[in-house]
Amino acid sequence: MKKIAIYPGSFDPVTNGHLDIVERGLKIFDKIIVAILHNPGKKGLFTIAERVQMLESALKKFSNVEIDTFNGLTVEYAKKRKAQGILRGLRAMSDFEYEFQMALMNRKLNREVQTVFLMTGLRWIYTSSSIIKEAAQFGGNINGMVPPLVQQKIKKKFGKKSTLAKQKPT
Ligand code: PNS
């Protein structure tokens, strides 16, 4: 049987840290479905369509990676997609509490799906979509932290407006 994992998240936008987790995940799973949560109540920097486009461009070399969107519970989506695993990346200690709580809640909601945590590469330990957006917003150099298309698109977004409201953390 094919081992399938859902890799859920906001991906606003995808970073090299996320790509690192996908590559590591492919060593365990036969297929990974990168699933962008479509949460109408939370406005991101990028639209869902833009996030899909950036993920597709960054992951096009993997035939066993699919990009999709979902709403509602991750475990329900995992069941619908016949996935056995939910893949999440862990950086420093600060991720642990939130991830632990979410994994236990997901297990309570559906005992058939296992959350699998993978440690991100050391070079991505301090990066996140939020901190990269914050740096870029104020003209910081984000070279090498995100795929080329993301870098281009971030530049375009922030180049358009002179003052920008601070993005909510994702
Ligand atoms: O990239 P993020 O923002 O850390 O991803 C969070 C995400 C999308 C994985 C999480 O918010 C999620 O799974 N949301 C869907 C609702 C759900 O199933 N919540 C967890 C159990 S209540």
PDB file of C-alpha atoms and ligand atoms in Angstrom:
ATOM      1  CA  MET A   1       0.000   0.000   0.000  1.00  0.00           C
ATOM      2  CA  LYS A   2       1.205   3.492  -0.876  1.00  0.00           C
ATOM      3  CA  LYS A   3       2.135   5.606   2.137  1.00  0.00           C
ATOM      4  CA  ILE A   4       0.586   9.043   1.789  1.00  0.00           C
ATOM      5  CA  ALA A   5       1.096  12.097   3.999  1.00  0.00           C
ATOM      6  CA  ILE A   6      -0.708  15.390   4.148  1.00  0.00           C
ATOM      7  CA  TYR A   7       1.583  18.336   4.803  1.00  0.00           C
ATOM      8  CA  PRO A   8      -0.881  20.991   5.974  1.00  0.00           C
ATOM      9  CA  GLY A   9      -0.131  24.640   6.560  1.00  0.00           C
ATOM     10  CA  SER A  10      -0.710  28.244   5.614  1.00  0.00           C
ATOM     11  CA  PHE A  11       2.307  28.479   3.275  1.00  0.00           C
ATOM     12  CA  ASP A  12       1.992  32.266   3.113  1.00  0.00           C
ATOM     13  CA  PRO A  13       4.406  31.968   1.367  1.00  0.00           C
ATOM     14  CA  VAL A  14       6.325  28.699   1.036  1.00  0.00           C
ATOM     15  CA  THR A  15       9.893  28.984   2.359  1.00  0.00           C
ATOM     16  CA  ASN A  16      13.001  26.892   1.832  1.00  0.00           C
ATOM     17  CA  GLY A  17      12.327  25.476   5.300  1.00  0.00           C
ATOM     18  CA  HIS A  18       9.028  24.024   4.057  1.00  0.00           C
ATOM     19  CA  LEU A  19      10.768  22.576   0.984  1.00  0.00           C
ATOM     20  CA  ASP A  20      13.350  20.955   3.242  1.00  0.00           C
ATOM     21  CA  ILE A  21      10.549  19.195   5.157  1.00  0.00           C
ATOM     22  CA  VAL A  22       8.940  17.974   1.916  1.00  0.00           C
ATOM     23  CA  GLU A  23      12.273  16.535   0.723  1.00  0.00           C
ATOM     24  CA  ARG A  24      12.839  14.795   4.046  1.00  0.00           C
ATOM     25  CA  GLY A  25       9.250  13.550   4.083  1.00  0.00           C
ATOM     26  CA  LEU A  26       9.690  11.947   0.664  1.00  0.00           C
ATOM     27  CA  LYS A  27      12.284   9.628   2.214  1.00  0.00           C
ATOM     28  CA  ILE A  28       9.498   8.138   4.333  1.00  0.00           C
ATOM     29  CA  PHE A  29       6.307   8.595   2.332  1.00  0.00           C
ATOM     30  CA  ASP A  30       5.534   7.536  -1.243  1.00  0.00           C
ATOM     31  CA  LYS A  31       3.432  10.622  -1.819  1.00  0.00           C
ATOM     32  CA  ILE A  32       3.051  13.980  -0.087  1.00  0.00           C
ATOM     33  CA  ILE A  33       0.030  16.214  -0.509  1.00  0.00           C
ATOM     34  CA  VAL A  34       0.952  19.769   0.420  1.00  0.00           C
ATOM     35  CA  ALA A  35      -2.383  21.131   1.600  1.00  0.00           C
ATOM     36  CA  ILE A  36      -2.957  24.857   2.003  1.00  0.00           C
ATOM     37  CA  LEU A  37      -5.564  25.697   4.605  1.00  0.00           C
ATOM     38  CA  HIS A  38      -8.192  27.935   3.062  1.00  0.00           C
ATOM     39  CA  ASN A  39      -9.310  30.009   6.002  1.00  0.00           C
ATOM     40  CA  PRO A  40     -11.603  32.840   4.818  1.00  0.00           C
ATOM     41  CA  GLY A  41     -11.333  34.473   8.268  1.00  0.00           C
ATOM     42  CA  LYS A  42      -7.573  34.949   7.995  1.00  0.00           C
ATOM     43  CA  LYS A  43      -6.222  37.287   5.384  1.00  0.00           C
ATOM     44  CA  GLY A  44      -2.710  36.453   4.292  1.00  0.00           C
ATOM     45  CA  LEU A  45      -0.190  38.365   2.252  1.00  0.00           C
ATOM     46  CA  PHE A  46      -0.779  36.061  -0.710  1.00  0.00           C
ATOM     47  CA  THR A  47      -4.055  34.741  -2.110  1.00  0.00           C
ATOM     48  CA  ILE A  48      -4.608  30.997  -2.065  1.00  0.00           C
ATOM     49  CA  ALA A  49      -4.121  30.914  -5.854  1.00  0.00           C
ATOM     50  CA  GLU A  50      -0.755  32.659  -5.502  1.00  0.00           C
ATOM     51  CA  ARG A  51       0.329  30.248  -2.763  1.00  0.00           C
ATOM     52  CA  VAL A  52      -0.624  27.280  -4.961  1.00  0.00           C
ATOM     53  CA  GLN A  53       1.333  28.754  -7.873  1.00  0.00           C
ATOM     54  CA  MET A  54       4.464  29.311  -5.745  1.00  0.00           C
ATOM     55  CA  LEU A  55       4.310  25.802  -4.278  1.00  0.00           C
ATOM     56  CA  GLU A  56       3.748  24.243  -7.694  1.00  0.00           C
ATOM     57  CA  SER A  57       6.710  26.102  -9.120  1.00  0.00           C
ATOM     58  CA  ALA A  58       8.990  25.162  -6.212  1.00  0.00           C
ATOM     59  CA  LEU A  59       8.004  21.493  -6.158  1.00  0.00           C
ATOM     60  CA  LYS A  60       7.516  20.751  -9.860  1.00  0.00           C
ATOM     61  CA  LYS A  61      10.504  18.396  -9.956  1.00  0.00           C
ATOM     62  CA  PHE A  62       8.718  15.908  -7.678  1.00  0.00           C
ATOM     63  CA  SER A  63       6.140  13.793  -9.487  1.00  0.00           C
ATOM     64  CA  ASN A  64       4.956  12.356  -6.153  1.00  0.00           C
ATOM     65  CA  VAL A  65       4.100  15.732  -4.597  1.00  0.00           C
ATOM     66  CA  GLU A  66       0.658  17.232  -5.084  1.00  0.00           C
ATOM     67  CA  ILE A  67      -0.493  20.711  -4.128  1.00  0.00           C
ATOM     68  CA  ASP A  68      -4.063  21.115  -2.929  1.00  0.00           C
ATOM     69  CA  THR A  69      -6.213  23.345  -0.740  1.00  0.00           C
ATOM     70  CA  PHE A  70      -8.651  22.383   1.984  1.00  0.00           C
ATOM     71  CA  ASN A  71     -10.912  23.818   4.605  1.00  0.00           C
ATOM     72  CA  GLY A  72     -12.189  22.366   7.848  1.00  0.00           C
ATOM     73  CA  LEU A  73     -10.320  19.778   9.874  1.00  0.00           C
ATOM     74  CA  THR A  74      -6.976  18.449   8.717  1.00  0.00           C
ATOM     75  CA  VAL A  75      -7.855  14.935   9.915  1.00  0.00           C
ATOM     76  CA  GLU A  76     -11.041  14.961   7.832  1.00  0.00           C
ATOM     77  CA  TYR A  77      -9.083  16.051   4.794  1.00  0.00           C
ATOM     78  CA  ALA A  78      -6.480  13.339   5.515  1.00  0.00           C
ATOM     79  CA  LYS A  79      -9.237  10.724   5.651  1.00  0.00           C
ATOM     80  CA  LYS A  80     -10.749  11.970   2.400  1.00  0.00           C
ATOM     81  CA  ARG A  81      -7.343  11.725   0.714  1.00  0.00           C
ATOM     82  CA  LYS A  82      -6.656   8.260   2.238  1.00  0.00           C
ATOM     83  CA  ALA A  83      -3.514   9.573   3.937  1.00  0.00           C
ATOM     84  CA  GLN A  84      -1.989   7.686   6.855  1.00  0.00           C
ATOM     85  CA  GLY A  85       0.162  10.558   8.050  1.00  0.00           C
ATOM     86  CA  ILE A  86       0.147  14.275   8.797  1.00  0.00           C
ATOM     87  CA  LEU A  87       3.589  15.715   8.245  1.00  0.00           C
ATOM     88  CA  ARG A  88       4.796  18.710  10.252  1.00  0.00           C
ATOM     89  CA  GLY A  89       8.199  20.313  10.599  1.00  0.00           C
ATOM     90  CA  LEU A  90       9.776  21.217  13.920  1.00  0.00           C
ATOM     91  CA  ARG A  91      12.273  24.000  14.360  1.00  0.00           C
ATOM     92  CA  ALA A  92      13.352  25.130  17.800  1.00  0.00           C
ATOM     93  CA  MET A  93      11.662  24.449  21.132  1.00  0.00           C
ATOM     94  CA  SER A  94       9.133  27.212  20.543  1.00  0.00           C
ATOM     95  CA  ASP A  95       7.241  25.087  17.992  1.00  0.00           C
ATOM     96  CA  PHE A  96       6.853  22.197  20.364  1.00  0.00           C
ATOM     97  CA  GLU A  97       3.957  23.227  22.593  1.00  0.00           C
ATOM     98  CA  TYR A  98       1.644  24.249  19.737  1.00  0.00           C
ATOM     99  CA  GLU A  99       2.549  21.216  17.634  1.00  0.00           C
ATOM    100  CA  PHE A 100       2.155  18.840  20.595  1.00  0.00           C
ATOM    101  CA  GLN A 101      -1.302  20.214  21.348  1.00  0.00           C
ATOM    102  CA  MET A 102      -2.382  20.058  17.706  1.00  0.00           C
ATOM    103  CA  ALA A 103      -1.054  16.504  17.230  1.00  0.00           C
ATOM    104  CA  LEU A 104      -2.858  15.244  20.330  1.00  0.00           C
ATOM    105  CA  MET A 105      -6.103  16.928  19.311  1.00  0.00           C
ATOM    106  CA  ASN A 106      -5.800  15.468  15.823  1.00  0.00           C
ATOM    107  CA  ARG A 107      -5.210  12.024  17.345  1.00  0.00           C
ATOM    108  CA  LYS A 108      -8.273  12.411  19.534  1.00  0.00           C
ATOM    109  CA  LEU A 109     -10.306  13.360  16.466  1.00  0.00           C
ATOM    110  CA  ASN A 110      -9.033  10.503  14.325  1.00  0.00           C
ATOM    111  CA  ARG A 111      -6.910   7.670  15.705  1.00  0.00           C
ATOM    112  CA  GLU A 112      -6.176   6.298  12.256  1.00  0.00           C
ATOM    113  CA  VAL A 113      -3.934   9.203  11.228  1.00  0.00           C
ATOM    114  CA  GLN A 114      -0.467   9.600  12.737  1.00  0.00           C
ATOM    115  CA  THR A 115       1.337  12.919  12.981  1.00  0.00           C
ATOM    116  CA  VAL A 116       4.962  12.628  11.930  1.00  0.00           C
ATOM    117  CA  PHE A 117       7.382  15.383  12.933  1.00  0.00           C
ATOM    118  CA  LEU A 118      10.585  15.960  11.068  1.00  0.00           C
ATOM    119  CA  MET A 119      13.370  18.228  12.279  1.00  0.00           C
ATOM    120  CA  THR A 120      14.089  20.958   9.821  1.00  0.00           C
ATOM    121  CA  GLY A 121      17.637  21.403   8.521  1.00  0.00           C
ATOM    122  CA  LEU A 122      19.766  23.507  10.881  1.00  0.00           C
ATOM    123  CA  ARG A 123      20.059  26.302   8.343  1.00  0.00           C
ATOM    124  CA  TRP A 124      16.275  26.848   8.463  1.00  0.00           C
ATOM    125  CA  ILE A 125      15.933  26.709  12.238  1.00  0.00           C
ATOM    126  CA  TYR A 126      15.307  30.461  12.602  1.00  0.00           C
ATOM    127  CA  THR A 127      13.224  31.139   9.490  1.00  0.00           C
ATOM    128  CA  SER A 128       9.461  31.213   9.105  1.00  0.00           C
ATOM    129  CA  SER A 129       7.050  32.734   6.592  1.00  0.00           C
ATOM    130  CA  SER A 130       6.232  35.499   9.098  1.00  0.00           C
ATOM    131  CA  ILE A 131       9.771  36.571   9.907  1.00  0.00           C
ATOM    132  CA  ILE A 132      10.761  36.470   6.250  1.00  0.00           C
ATOM    133  CA  LYS A 133       7.784  38.679   5.350  1.00  0.00           C
ATOM    134  CA  GLU A 134       8.686  41.061   8.155  1.00  0.00           C
ATOM    135  CA  ALA A 135      12.288  41.351   7.011  1.00  0.00           C
ATOM    136  CA  ALA A 136      11.232  41.836   3.380  1.00  0.00           C
ATOM    137  CA  GLN A 137       8.638  44.436   4.305  1.00  0.00           C
ATOM    138  CA  PHE A 138      11.356  46.675   5.697  1.00  0.00           C
ATOM    139  CA  GLY A 139      13.762  46.059   2.860  1.00  0.00           C
ATOM    140  CA  GLY A 140      15.772  43.230   4.441  1.00  0.00           C
ATOM    141  CA  ASN A 141      17.636  40.776   2.268  1.00  0.00           C
ATOM    142  CA  ILE A 142      15.816  37.434   2.117  1.00  0.00           C
ATOM    143  CA  ASN A 143      18.101  35.904  -0.463  1.00  0.00           C
ATOM    144  CA  GLY A 144      18.345  32.129  -0.201  1.00  0.00           C
ATOM    145  CA  MET A 145      15.505  31.838   2.317  1.00  0.00           C
ATOM    146  CA  VAL A 146      12.694  31.354  -0.195  1.00  0.00           C
ATOM    147  CA  PRO A 147      12.424  29.923  -3.719  1.00  0.00           C
ATOM    148  CA  PRO A 148      13.160  32.429  -6.557  1.00  0.00           C
ATOM    149  CA  LEU A 149       9.510  32.924  -7.578  1.00  0.00           C
ATOM    150  CA  VAL A 150       8.553  33.712  -3.977  1.00  0.00           C
ATOM    151  CA  GLN A 151      11.363  36.227  -3.698  1.00  0.00           C
ATOM    152  CA  GLN A 152      10.160  37.911  -6.879  1.00  0.00           C
ATOM    153  CA  LYS A 153       6.545  38.002  -5.722  1.00  0.00           C
ATOM    154  CA  ILE A 154       7.384  39.314  -2.247  1.00  0.00           C
ATOM    155  CA  LYS A 155       9.449  42.060  -3.793  1.00  0.00           C
ATOM    156  CA  LYS A 156       6.558  42.985  -6.063  1.00  0.00           C
ATOM    157  CA  LYS A 157       4.055  43.072  -3.179  1.00  0.00           C
ATOM    158  CA  PHE A 158       6.164  45.209  -0.937  1.00  0.00           C
ATOM    159  CA  GLY A 159       7.443  47.346  -3.742  1.00  0.00           C
ATOM    160  CA  LYS A 160       3.892  48.455  -4.569  1.00  0.00           C
ATOM    161  CA  LYS A 161       3.030  50.044  -1.257  1.00  0.00           C
ATOM    162  CA  SER A 162       5.075  52.492   0.731  1.00  0.00           C
ATOM    163  CA  THR A 163       3.594  51.693   4.120  1.00  0.00           C
ATOM    164  CA  LEU A 164       2.297  48.298   4.974  1.00  0.00           C
ATOM    165  CA  ALA A 165       0.304  46.986   7.874  1.00  0.00           C
ATOM    166  CA  LYS A 166       2.238  44.367   9.801  1.00  0.00           C
ATOM    167  CA  GLN A 167       1.176  40.871   8.737  1.00  0.00           C
ATOM    168  CA  LYS A 168      -0.301  38.583  11.354  1.00  0.00           C
ATOM    169  CA  PRO A 169       2.036  35.697  12.273  1.00  0.00           C
ATOM    170  CA  THR A 170       1.457  32.506  10.291  1.00  0.00           C
TER     171      THR A 170
HETATM  172  O1  PNS B   1       1.355  26.800   8.739  1.00  0.00           O
HETATM  173  P1  PNS B   1       0.475  26.824   9.949  1.00  0.00           P
HETATM  174  O2  PNS B   1      -0.325  28.107   9.966  1.00  0.00           O
HETATM  175  O3  PNS B   1       1.254  26.587  11.219  1.00  0.00           O
HETATM  176  O4  PNS B   1      -0.563  25.607   9.792  1.00  0.00           O
HETATM  177  C1  PNS B   1      -1.547  25.369  10.760  1.00  0.00           C
HETATM  178  C2  PNS B   1      -2.533  24.285  10.277  1.00  0.00           C
HETATM  179  C3  PNS B   1      -3.146  24.663   8.944  1.00  0.00           C
HETATM  180  C4  PNS B   1      -1.805  22.974  10.133  1.00  0.00           C
HETATM  181  C5  PNS B   1      -3.642  24.143  11.363  1.00  0.00           C
HETATM  182  O5  PNS B   1      -4.159  25.391  11.675  1.00  0.00           O
HETATM  183  C6  PNS B   1      -4.780  23.225  10.932  1.00  0.00           C
HETATM  184  O6  PNS B   1      -4.619  22.024  10.821  1.00  0.00           O
HETATM  185  N1  PNS B   1      -5.978  23.823  10.700  1.00  0.00           N
HETATM  186  C7  PNS B   1      -7.170  23.131  10.257  1.00  0.00           C
HETATM  187  C8  PNS B   1      -8.149  22.903  11.436  1.00  0.00           C
HETATM  188  C9  PNS B   1      -7.632  21.776  12.304  1.00  0.00           C
HETATM  189  O7  PNS B   1      -7.701  20.638  11.927  1.00  0.00           O
HETATM  190  N2  PNS B   1      -7.057  22.153  13.475  1.00  0.00           N
HETATM  191  C10 PNS B   1      -6.364  21.210  14.378  1.00  0.00           C
HETATM  192  C11 PNS B   1      -7.277  20.435  15.298  1.00  0.00           C
HETATM  193  S1  PNS B   1      -8.610  21.299  16.015  1.00  0.00           S
END
